[in-house]
Every structure is written in structure tokens, then in C-alpha cells.
PDB file of C-alpha atoms in Angstrom:
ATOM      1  CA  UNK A   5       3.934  17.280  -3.762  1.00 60.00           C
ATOM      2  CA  UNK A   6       0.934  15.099  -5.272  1.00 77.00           C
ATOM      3  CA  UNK A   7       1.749  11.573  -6.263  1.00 88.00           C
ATOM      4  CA  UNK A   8       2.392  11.215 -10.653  1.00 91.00           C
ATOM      5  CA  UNK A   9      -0.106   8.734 -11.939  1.00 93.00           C
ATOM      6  CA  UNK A  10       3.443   6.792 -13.695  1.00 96.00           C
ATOM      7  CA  UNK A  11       4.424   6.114 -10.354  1.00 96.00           C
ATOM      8  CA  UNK A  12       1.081   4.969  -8.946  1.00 97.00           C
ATOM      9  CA  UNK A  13       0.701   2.236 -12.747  1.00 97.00           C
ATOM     10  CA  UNK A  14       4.764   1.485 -11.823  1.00 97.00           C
ATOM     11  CA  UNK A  15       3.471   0.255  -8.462  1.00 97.00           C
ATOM     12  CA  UNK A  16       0.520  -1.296  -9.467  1.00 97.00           C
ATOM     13  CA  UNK A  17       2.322  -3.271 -11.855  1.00 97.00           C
ATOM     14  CA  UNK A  18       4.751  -4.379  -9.369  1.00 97.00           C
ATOM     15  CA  UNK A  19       1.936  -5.926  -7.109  1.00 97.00           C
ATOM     16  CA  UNK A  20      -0.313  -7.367  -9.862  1.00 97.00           C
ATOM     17  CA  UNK A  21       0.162 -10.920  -9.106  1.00 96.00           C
ATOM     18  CA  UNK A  22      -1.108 -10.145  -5.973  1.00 96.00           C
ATOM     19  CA  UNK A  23      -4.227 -10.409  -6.694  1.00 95.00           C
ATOM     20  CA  UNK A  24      -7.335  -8.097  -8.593  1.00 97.00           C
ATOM     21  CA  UNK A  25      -5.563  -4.309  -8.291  1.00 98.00           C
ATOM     22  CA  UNK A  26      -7.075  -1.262  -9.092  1.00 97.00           C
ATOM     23  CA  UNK A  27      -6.667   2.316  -7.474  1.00 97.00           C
ATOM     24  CA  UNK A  28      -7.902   5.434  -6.827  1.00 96.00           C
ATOM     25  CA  UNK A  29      -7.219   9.358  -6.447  1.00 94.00           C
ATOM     26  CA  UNK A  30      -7.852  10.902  -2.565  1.00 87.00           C
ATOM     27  CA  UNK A  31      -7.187  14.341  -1.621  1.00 81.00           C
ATOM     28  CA  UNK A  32      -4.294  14.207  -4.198  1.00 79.00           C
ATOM     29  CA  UNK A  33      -2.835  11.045  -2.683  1.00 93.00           C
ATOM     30  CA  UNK A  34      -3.832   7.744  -4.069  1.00 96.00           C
ATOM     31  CA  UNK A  35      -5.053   4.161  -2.683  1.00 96.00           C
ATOM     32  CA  UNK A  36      -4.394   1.284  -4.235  1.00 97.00           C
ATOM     33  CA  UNK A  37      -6.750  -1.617  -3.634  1.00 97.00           C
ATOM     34  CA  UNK A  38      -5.908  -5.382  -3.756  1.00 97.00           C
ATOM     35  CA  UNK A  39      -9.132  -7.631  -4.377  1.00 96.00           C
ATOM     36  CA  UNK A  40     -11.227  -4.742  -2.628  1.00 95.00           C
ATOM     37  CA  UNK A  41      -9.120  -4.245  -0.053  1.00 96.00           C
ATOM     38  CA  UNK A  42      -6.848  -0.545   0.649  1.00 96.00           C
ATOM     39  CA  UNK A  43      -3.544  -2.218   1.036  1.00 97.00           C
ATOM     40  CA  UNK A  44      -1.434   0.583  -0.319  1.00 97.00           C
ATOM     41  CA  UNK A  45      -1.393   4.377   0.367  1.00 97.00           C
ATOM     42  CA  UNK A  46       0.978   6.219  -1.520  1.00 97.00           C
ATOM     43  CA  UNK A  47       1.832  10.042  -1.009  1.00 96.00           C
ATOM     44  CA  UNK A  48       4.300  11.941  -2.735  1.00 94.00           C
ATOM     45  CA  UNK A  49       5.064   9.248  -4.843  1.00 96.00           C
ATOM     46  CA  UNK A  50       6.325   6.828  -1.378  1.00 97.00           C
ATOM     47  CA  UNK A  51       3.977   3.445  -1.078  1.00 98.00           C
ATOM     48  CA  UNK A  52       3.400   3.055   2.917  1.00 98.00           C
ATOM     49  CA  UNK A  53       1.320   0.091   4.279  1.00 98.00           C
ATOM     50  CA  UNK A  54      -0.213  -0.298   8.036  1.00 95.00           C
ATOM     51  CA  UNK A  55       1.935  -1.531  10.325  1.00 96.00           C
ATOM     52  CA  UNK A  56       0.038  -4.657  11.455  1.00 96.00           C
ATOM     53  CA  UNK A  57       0.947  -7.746  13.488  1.00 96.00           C
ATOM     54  CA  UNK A  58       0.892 -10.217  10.230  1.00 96.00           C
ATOM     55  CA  UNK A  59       3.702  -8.522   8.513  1.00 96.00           C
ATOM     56  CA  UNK A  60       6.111  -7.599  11.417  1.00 96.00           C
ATOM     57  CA  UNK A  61       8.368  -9.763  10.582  1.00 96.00           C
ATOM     58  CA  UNK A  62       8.918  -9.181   6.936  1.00 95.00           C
ATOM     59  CA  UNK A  63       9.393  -5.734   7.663  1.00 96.00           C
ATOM     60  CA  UNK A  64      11.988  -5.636  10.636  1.00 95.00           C
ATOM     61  CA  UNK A  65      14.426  -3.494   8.639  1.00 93.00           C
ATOM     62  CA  UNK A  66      11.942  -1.343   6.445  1.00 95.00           C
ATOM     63  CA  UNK A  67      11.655   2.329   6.818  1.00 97.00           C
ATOM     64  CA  UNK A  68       8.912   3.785   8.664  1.00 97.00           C
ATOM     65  CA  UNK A  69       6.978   7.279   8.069  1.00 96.00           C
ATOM     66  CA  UNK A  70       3.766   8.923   8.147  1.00 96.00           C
ATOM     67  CA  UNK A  71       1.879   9.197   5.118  1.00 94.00           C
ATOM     68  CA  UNK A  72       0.124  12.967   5.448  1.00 90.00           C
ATOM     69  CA  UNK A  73       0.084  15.030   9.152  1.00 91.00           C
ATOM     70  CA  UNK A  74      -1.836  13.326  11.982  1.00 91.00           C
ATOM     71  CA  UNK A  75      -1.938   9.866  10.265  1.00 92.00           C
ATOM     72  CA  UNK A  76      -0.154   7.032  12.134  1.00 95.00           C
ATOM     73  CA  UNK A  77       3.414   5.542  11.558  1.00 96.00           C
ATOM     74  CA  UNK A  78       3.392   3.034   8.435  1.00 98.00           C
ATOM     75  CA  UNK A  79       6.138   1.036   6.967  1.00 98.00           C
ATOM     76  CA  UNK A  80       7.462   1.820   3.596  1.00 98.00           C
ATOM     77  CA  UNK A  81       7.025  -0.617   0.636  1.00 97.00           C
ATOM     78  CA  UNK A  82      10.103  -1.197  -1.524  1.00 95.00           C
ATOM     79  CA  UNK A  83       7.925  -1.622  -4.561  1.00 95.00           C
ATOM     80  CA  UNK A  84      11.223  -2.347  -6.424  1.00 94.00           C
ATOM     81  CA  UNK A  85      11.538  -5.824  -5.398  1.00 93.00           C
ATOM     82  CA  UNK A  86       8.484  -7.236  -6.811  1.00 94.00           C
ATOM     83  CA  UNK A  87       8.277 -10.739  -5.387  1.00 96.00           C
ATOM     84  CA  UNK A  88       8.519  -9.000  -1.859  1.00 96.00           C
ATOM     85  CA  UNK A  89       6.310  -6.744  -2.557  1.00 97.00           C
ATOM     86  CA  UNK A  90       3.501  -9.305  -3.825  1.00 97.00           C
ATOM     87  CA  UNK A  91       4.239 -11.517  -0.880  1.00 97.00           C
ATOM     88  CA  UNK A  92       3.400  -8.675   1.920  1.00 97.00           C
ATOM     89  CA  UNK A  93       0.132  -6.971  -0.373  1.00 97.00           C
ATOM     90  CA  UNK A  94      -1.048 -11.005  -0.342  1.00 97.00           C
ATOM     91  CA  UNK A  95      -0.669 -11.318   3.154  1.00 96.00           C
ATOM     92  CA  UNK A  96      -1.754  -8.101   4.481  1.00 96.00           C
ATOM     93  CA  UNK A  97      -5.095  -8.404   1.639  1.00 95.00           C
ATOM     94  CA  UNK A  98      -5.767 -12.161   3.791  1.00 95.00           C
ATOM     95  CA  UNK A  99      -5.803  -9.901   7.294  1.00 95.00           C
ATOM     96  CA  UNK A 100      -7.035  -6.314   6.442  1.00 93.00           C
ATOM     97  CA  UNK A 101     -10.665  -6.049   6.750  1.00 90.00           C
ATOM     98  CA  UNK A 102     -12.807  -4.501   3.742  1.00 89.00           C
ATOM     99  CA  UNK A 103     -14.086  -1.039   4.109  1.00 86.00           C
ATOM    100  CA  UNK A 104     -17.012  -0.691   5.790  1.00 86.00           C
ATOM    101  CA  UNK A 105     -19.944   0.638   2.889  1.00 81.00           C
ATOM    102  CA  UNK A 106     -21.718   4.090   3.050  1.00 76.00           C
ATOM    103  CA  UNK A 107     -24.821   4.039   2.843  1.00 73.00           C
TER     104      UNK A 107
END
């Protein structure tokens, strides 16, 4: 099941104090960016983030999963608590590196 582009704005507009947000449509899946930065992967319409030292604790009790086969365990967002949810995109966006460019 692909992700419904109502869901993907829903989330975005959750997050978008967080900072400059914009996303985009992969393999069926989308990313969502915060100030250039993938912060958000959302498949079949569940928001996951990277599981990453800077955010451990905020997410002690959050669900885990794994976005598409072969991809490694990320937390789930609960989008529906907004000021959370701005408060771990901020943080992970100060720690997450940018993609690299293709040249």
C-alpha cells in the first residue's frame, strides 16, 4: 500500500515549525525533508525516523519497525502530537548530515 499524499500534507503540517519542510515521492514512498535534510520516511502512510543516539531518549517508549524489506529498524513518529513531533524533527535536522550531491 503506497502512502496518500493527505497523509504525507497532514504530516508535514504537523512538523512545520520545525523548520523549512518540503517532500518528495520515492519508489511510491515519500521523504520528507526538514531545511534540506531527510528527517522523515513515511511508507504506507506510517512516519519512521532513524534511530540515532540524539533522540534515544525521547523515544524510549515509541514503536519501532522497518520502513520497506531490508531497511534497518526505525522508530515511529506519533505525528499526532505536534509539539513532540517538532521537538524530535528539530533535533534530529541539528545531527543528521545532508545528503551527499550527485554529480
Amino acid at each position: 500500500m503506497a502512502c496518500s499524499l493527505d497523509f504525507i500534507e497532514f504530516v508535514s503540517s504537523q512538523i512545520a515549525t520545525a523548520g523549512t519542510v518540503r517532500y518528495r515521492k520515492m519508489f511510491g514512498e515519500y521523504m520528507i525533508y526538514v531545511d534540506e535534510k531527510p528527517v522523515i520516511i513515511v511508507c504506507d502512510n506510517i512516519p519512521y525516523v532513524k534511530e540515532h543516539e540524539a533522540i534515544k531518549s525521547m523515544m524510549l517508549s515509541a514503536e519501532r519497525g522497518f520502513p520497506y524489506e531490508g531497511a534497518k529498524e526505525h522508530y515511529v513518529l506519533d505525528v499526532s502530537r505536534s509539539d513532540f513531533a517538532v521537538k524530535l524533527v528539530k533535533t534530529l535536522a541539528e545531527v543528521l548530515p545532508y545528503p551527499k550531491s550527485r554529480k
